[in-house]
Coordinates of C-alpha atoms in Angstrom, one line a residue:
M1 CA 26.8 -2.4 11.2
D2 CA 24.9 -5.6 10.7
W3 CA 25.4 -7.5 13.9
E4 CA 23.9 -10.7 12.5
K5 CA 27.0 -11.0 10.4
I6 CA 29.3 -9.8 13.1
L7 CA 28.0 -11.7 16.2
N8 CA 25.1 -13.7 14.9
I9 CA 22.5 -11.4 16.5
P10 CA 19.6 -11.6 14.0
D11 CA 17.9 -8.5 12.7
F12 CA 20.0 -6.1 14.8
T13 CA 21.9 -3.1 13.4
T14 CA 23.6 0.1 14.6
T15 CA 23.8 3.2 12.4
I16 CA 26.0 6.3 12.5
T17 CA 25.5 9.1 10.0
A18 CA 27.4 12.3 9.5
V19 CA 27.0 15.0 6.8
Q20 CA 28.7 18.2 5.6
R21 CA 26.6 21.3 6.3
H22 CA 28.8 24.2 5.3
G23 CA 27.0 27.2 3.8
R24 CA 24.6 30.1 4.3
R25 CA 20.8 30.5 4.0
L26 CA 19.7 32.2 0.8
S27 CA 16.3 32.9 2.4
T28 CA 17.8 35.0 5.2
D29 CA 20.4 36.7 2.9
A30 CA 18.1 37.7 0.1
L31 CA 14.4 37.2 1.0
Q32 CA 14.1 38.5 4.6
D33 CA 12.6 35.1 5.3
G34 CA 14.0 33.2 8.3
V35 CA 11.4 30.5 8.1
V36 CA 11.3 28.8 4.7
N37 CA 14.7 28.1 3.1
P38 CA 14.8 27.4 -0.7
Q39 CA 17.8 25.0 -0.2
Q40 CA 17.8 21.6 1.3
I41 CA 21.5 21.6 2.4
Y42 CA 23.4 24.9 2.7
G43 CA 22.8 26.8 5.9
G44 CA 20.7 24.1 7.6
G45 CA 21.9 22.4 10.8
G46 CA 24.8 24.7 11.4
N47 CA 27.5 26.1 9.2
V48 CA 30.1 23.4 9.9
L49 CA 32.3 21.0 8.0
I50 CA 31.0 17.9 9.8
H51 CA 27.6 17.4 11.5
L52 CA 26.7 14.3 13.3
V53 CA 23.1 13.2 12.5
Y54 CA 22.1 9.7 13.6
F55 CA 23.6 7.4 16.2
Y56 CA 21.1 4.6 17.0
A57 CA 20.4 0.9 17.3
Q58 CA 17.6 -1.0 15.7
K59 CA 16.1 -4.4 16.3
K60 CA 13.4 -6.1 14.2
W61 CA 11.1 -9.1 14.9
L62 CA 8.6 -11.2 12.9
H63 CA 10.0 -10.3 9.4
E64 CA 10.0 -6.6 10.2
R65 CA 6.4 -6.6 11.6
I66 CA 7.9 -5.1 14.8
I67 CA 10.7 -2.6 14.8
L68 CA 12.3 -0.9 17.8
T69 CA 14.7 2.0 17.4
A70 CA 16.7 3.7 20.2
G71 CA 19.5 6.3 20.4
R72 CA 20.1 9.7 18.7
Y73 CA 17.1 9.7 16.4
A74 CA 14.2 12.0 15.6
P75 CA 10.4 12.1 14.9
G76 CA 11.3 13.1 11.3
P77 CA 11.6 9.7 9.8
D78 CA 8.3 8.4 11.3
F79 CA 5.9 11.3 11.8
D80 CA 4.4 13.7 9.2
S81 CA 7.1 13.1 6.6
S82 CA 7.6 11.4 3.2
P83 CA 10.6 10.9 0.9
L84 CA 8.4 11.9 -2.0
Q85 CA 8.2 15.4 -0.6
C86 CA 12.0 15.8 -1.3
L87 CA 11.8 15.5 -5.1
V88 CA 11.5 19.3 -5.1
M89 CA 14.3 21.4 -3.6
G90 CA 12.7 23.7 -1.2
Q91 CA 12.2 23.2 2.5
A92 CA 8.6 24.2 2.6
T93 CA 7.7 20.5 2.4
C94 CA 11.0 18.5 2.3
S95 CA 10.7 16.0 3.8
Q96 CA 8.1 17.2 6.2
P97 CA 6.0 20.4 6.4
R98 CA 8.0 23.4 7.7
A99 CA 5.4 24.0 10.4
T100 CA 6.6 20.8 12.3
T101 CA 10.3 21.5 12.2
L102 CA 10.0 24.9 13.8
T103 CA 8.8 23.4 17.1
D104 CA 11.2 22.4 19.9
G105 CA 9.5 19.0 20.2
Y106 CA 9.9 17.9 16.5
S107 CA 13.5 17.2 15.3
S108 CA 14.3 16.2 11.8
W109 CA 17.4 15.7 9.6
P110 CA 20.0 16.8 10.6
G111 CA 18.8 17.5 14.1
T112 CA 18.4 14.5 16.5
V113 CA 17.6 13.9 20.2
W114 CA 17.6 10.8 22.5
S115 CA 14.7 8.8 21.3
M116 CA 12.9 5.5 21.5
V117 CA 10.4 4.5 18.7
L118 CA 8.3 1.4 18.3
R119 CA 6.6 0.6 15.0
V120 CA 4.1 -2.3 14.7
R121 CA 2.3 -3.7 11.6
P122 CA -0.9 -5.4 12.7
T123 CA -1.5 -6.2 9.0
K124 CA 0.7 -5.8 6.0
P125 CA -0.8 -2.5 4.8
T126 CA -1.3 -0.9 8.2
Y127 CA 1.0 0.3 10.9
I128 CA 1.0 2.0 14.3
T129 CA 4.0 4.0 15.5
L130 CA 4.7 5.1 19.1
G131 CA 7.6 7.4 20.0
A132 CA 9.2 9.1 23.0
Y133 CA 11.8 11.9 22.5
E134 CA 13.6 14.3 24.7
T135 CA 12.7 18.0 23.9
S136 CA 15.7 20.1 23.2
P137 CA 15.7 23.4 21.3
L138 CA 19.3 22.7 20.3
K139 CA 18.5 19.3 18.7
G140 CA 22.2 18.4 18.9
G141 CA 23.6 21.9 18.3
T142 CA 25.7 23.2 15.5
A143 CA 27.9 20.0 15.1
G144 CA 25.2 17.5 16.3
T145 CA 27.3 16.6 19.3
D146 CA 25.8 18.9 22.0
W147 CA 24.0 16.3 24.1
G148 CA 24.0 18.2 27.4
G149 CA 21.2 17.7 29.8
D150 CA 21.0 21.4 30.7
H151 CA 19.3 22.0 27.3
I152 CA 16.5 19.4 27.8
T153 CA 13.2 21.2 28.4
G154 CA 10.8 18.3 28.5
A155 CA 9.6 15.2 26.6
T156 CA 7.7 14.7 23.3
L157 CA 5.3 11.8 23.0
A158 CA 4.0 10.8 19.6
I159 CA 1.5 8.5 18.1
G160 CA 0.7 7.9 14.5
G161 CA -0.9 5.4 12.2
G162 CA -1.1 4.7 8.5
Y163 CA -2.6 2.7 5.7
E164 CA -0.5 1.7 2.7
P165 CA -2.8 0.0 0.1
V166 CA -1.8 -1.3 -3.3
F167 CA -4.6 -1.1 -5.8
G168 CA -5.3 -3.2 -8.9
A169 CA -3.2 -5.2 -11.3
H170 CA -0.8 -2.3 -11.9
K171 CA 0.0 -2.1 -8.2
L172 CA -0.9 1.6 -7.6
N173 CA 0.7 2.4 -4.3
G174 CA -0.9 4.7 -1.7
H175 CA 0.2 6.1 1.7
Y176 CA -2.4 7.6 4.1
K177 CA -1.3 8.8 7.5
I178 CA -2.5 10.6 10.6
G179 CA -0.9 11.4 13.9
M180 CA -0.1 13.8 16.7
L181 CA 2.8 14.8 18.9
W182 CA 2.7 16.4 22.4
D183 CA 5.6 18.4 23.8
T184 CA 5.4 18.8 27.6
S185 CA 7.8 21.7 27.7
R186 CA 7.1 25.2 29.0
H187 CA 6.4 27.6 26.2
A188 CA 6.2 31.4 26.2
Y189 CA 3.4 33.3 24.5
N190 CA 4.9 35.9 22.2
E191 CA 2.8 39.0 23.0
V192 CA 4.9 41.6 21.2
D193 CA 2.2 44.2 21.0
T194 CA 1.7 44.6 24.8
D195 CA 3.9 45.5 27.8
A196 CA 2.3 42.7 29.9
P197 CA 4.6 40.1 31.5
T198 CA 5.3 37.1 29.3
R199 CA 2.7 34.3 29.8
W200 CA 3.7 30.7 29.8
R201 CA 1.9 27.4 29.2
H202 CA 2.9 23.8 29.4
G203 CA 2.4 21.7 26.3
Q204 CA 2.4 22.1 22.6
M205 CA 0.4 19.9 20.2
I206 CA 1.3 19.0 16.6
S207 CA -1.5 17.2 14.6
Y208 CA -1.3 16.2 11.0
I209 CA -3.0 14.3 8.2
A210 CA -1.3 13.4 4.9
F211 CA -1.5 11.2 1.8
D212 CA 0.0 10.2 -1.5
Q213 CA -1.6 8.0 -4.1
M214 CA -0.3 6.7 -7.5
L215 CA -2.9 7.2 -10.2
M216 CA -1.1 5.7 -13.1
R217 CA 1.9 3.4 -13.2
N218 CA 4.8 4.2 -15.6
G219 CA 7.4 1.5 -14.7
Q220 CA 8.5 -1.2 -12.3
Y221 CA 9.9 0.9 -9.5
S222 CA 7.7 1.4 -6.5
D223 CA 7.4 5.2 -7.2
S224 CA 7.3 5.0 -11.0
G225 CA 4.1 6.7 -11.9
L226 CA 1.8 9.7 -11.7
I227 CA 1.3 10.5 -8.0
I228 CA -0.8 13.1 -6.2
L229 CA 0.0 14.1 -2.7
G230 CA -1.1 16.5 0.0
G231 CA -1.4 17.2 3.7
Y232 CA -2.4 19.6 6.5
T233 CA -0.5 20.3 9.8
H234 CA -1.7 22.3 12.7
V235 CA 0.4 23.5 15.7
T236 CA -0.8 25.1 18.9
S237 CA -1.4 28.6 17.6
G238 CA -0.4 30.9 20.5
I239 CA 3.1 29.5 20.9
S240 CA 4.0 28.5 17.3
V241 CA 5.9 30.2 14.5
I242 CA 3.8 28.5 11.9
S243 CA 0.3 27.5 13.2
D244 CA -1.1 26.0 10.0
Q245 CA 0.3 24.6 6.8
A246 CA -1.4 22.9 3.9
Y247 CA 0.2 21.6 0.7
V248 CA -0.7 19.8 -2.5
G249 CA 1.6 18.3 -5.2
I250 CA 1.9 16.1 -8.2
E251 CA 4.8 14.0 -9.3
D252 CA 5.3 12.1 -12.5
I253 CA 8.2 9.6 -12.4
G254 CA 9.4 7.7 -15.4
Q255 CA 6.9 9.3 -17.8
F256 CA 9.1 8.9 -20.8
A257 CA 9.9 5.5 -22.3
G258 CA 13.6 4.8 -21.9
R259 CA 14.1 7.2 -19.0
P260 CA 12.6 5.4 -16.0
R261 CA 14.2 7.6 -13.3
D262 CA 13.5 11.1 -14.8
A263 CA 10.9 12.8 -12.7
L264 CA 8.7 16.0 -12.7
G265 CA 7.6 17.5 -9.4
L266 CA 5.2 20.3 -8.6
T267 CA 4.2 21.5 -5.1
W268 CA 2.3 24.4 -3.7
S269 CA 2.3 25.2 0.0
A270 CA 0.4 27.7 2.1
L271 CA 1.6 28.8 5.6
R272 CA -0.2 30.7 8.3
Y273 CA 2.0 32.3 11.0
G274 CA 1.2 32.1 14.6
P275 CA -0.1 35.3 16.2
N276 CA 2.4 38.0 17.1
I277 CA 5.3 36.5 15.2
K278 CA 7.6 39.4 14.1
S279 CA 8.6 39.6 10.5
I280 CA 12.4 39.6 10.0
W281 CA 12.0 42.7 7.8
Q282 CA 11.2 45.8 9.9
P283 CA 10.8 49.3 8.5
E284 CA 12.7 52.2 10.0
H285 CA 11.5 53.6 13.4
G286 CA 8.5 55.8 13.1
A287 CA 7.1 54.2 9.9
I288 CA 3.4 53.3 9.6
L289 CA 3.2 49.6 10.3
L290 CA 0.2 47.4 10.9
D291 CA -1.7 50.0 13.0
P292 CA -1.6 53.7 12.0
L293 CA -2.3 54.5 15.7
A294 CA 0.6 52.4 16.9
P295 CA 3.6 53.4 14.7
D296 CA 6.1 51.8 17.0
R297 CA 4.5 48.3 16.9
P298 CA 6.7 45.7 15.2
L299 CA 5.7 44.5 11.8
L300 CA 4.1 41.0 12.2
A301 CA 4.1 38.0 9.8
S302 CA 0.8 36.6 8.8
R303 CA 0.8 34.3 5.8
E304 CA 3.1 33.1 3.0
S305 CA 2.8 30.7 -0.1
I306 CA 5.5 28.9 -2.1
F307 CA 5.3 27.1 -5.5
D308 CA 8.2 24.7 -6.3
A309 CA 8.8 23.0 -9.7
T310 CA 11.6 20.7 -10.6
Y311 CA 12.6 18.2 -13.2
N312 CA 15.1 15.5 -12.2
V313 CA 17.3 14.3 -15.1
H314 CA 18.9 10.9 -14.4
V315 CA 22.2 11.2 -16.2
G316 CA 23.5 7.7 -15.4
D317 CA 24.1 5.3 -12.5
G318 CA 24.4 7.3 -9.3
I319 CA 24.2 10.8 -11.1
D320 CA 21.1 13.0 -11.0
I321 CA 20.8 16.7 -11.9
A322 CA 17.6 18.6 -11.2
P323 CA 17.0 22.2 -12.2
D324 CA 14.5 23.9 -9.8
F325 CA 12.2 26.9 -9.9
Q326 CA 10.5 28.4 -6.8
Y327 CA 8.2 31.4 -6.4
F328 CA 7.6 33.0 -3.0
W329 CA 4.5 35.0 -2.3
R330 CA 4.9 37.4 0.7
P331 CA 8.4 36.2 1.7
G332 CA 8.7 36.4 5.5
G333 CA 5.0 36.6 5.8
S334 CA 4.7 40.4 6.1
G335 CA 3.6 41.4 2.7
R336 CA 6.2 44.2 2.7
V337 CA 8.9 42.2 0.8
K338 CA 8.4 41.8 -2.9
N339 CA 7.5 38.4 -4.3
A340 CA 10.6 36.5 -5.4
A341 CA 11.5 34.0 -8.1
I342 CA 14.4 31.6 -7.4
L343 CA 16.3 29.4 -9.8
G344 CA 18.5 26.6 -8.6
I345 CA 19.9 23.3 -9.4
N346 CA 20.1 20.1 -7.2
A347 CA 22.8 17.5 -7.9
H348 CA 23.2 14.0 -6.5
V349 CA 26.3 11.9 -7.0
T350 CA 26.4 8.5 -5.4
L351 CA 29.6 6.4 -5.7

């Protein structure tokens, strides 16, 4: 709702977004992988008909040099994310590295928490973003409407900055960003290979660096061109599911004359699991696991890699169809599940 048109309040809007999230996770059903889902939609955010996502107000000043957002929001749109990462279908990088979304202090579409975010542009190509968010493992729950205070475990404070240059006569866009998030919650160390009492610590840190840069322009749209991208995310190792993730990618949008919205996307992502994270796949009792001297020790996850390739075909106004191919090395991170090839298709219809 644009309140400048309704009550003559300039540059003030309110937003409510709800989505349909019915479905199951292919990764859990077929890959013994509960971490990286090949699908963007089905099985994420709760198997429900309607899921409430955003419910927030936003005020802008000085021609959008200062923007304040408050309400049911998330770090996802502002920290360690990019819409370019969602050209491919898989959730390894869409629209942020999977390492971030597995933490309680980082919520992203369709999960939201009570938030307040301030973004300031000291100069046109630079920005600084400050955010404060409640920490809630539920992140709105199955339907996005569970806002109960009993589930709040702490607060997450975030700071990030970026540089968005435009090079040369062909206006080659770039986005360079760095930042960190600190969750004050109490976290348990997952020491699955000992009988010692669970240890706890306060605080979990997410730090990241990421970039994308257009190397060659193909057309008039801001993203029409040959683009390289990459990034690295680290999460406090002892209490994280994924402690480290690195990714690289290349996108070529509008490469064929007469088809300005067709796009090719290729990404490769490598993930390192936190220590003592159990693999979903477990052999039968008594099998030789990681340590021949400890046959009853749970099978742990260690590392996993994913390649994702897609080609988006722009059929017409508002209609896009994108066949997608993914290959998983070490699904679930244990090395005991066979590598898997996945074929899919992503369709967008906008009326």
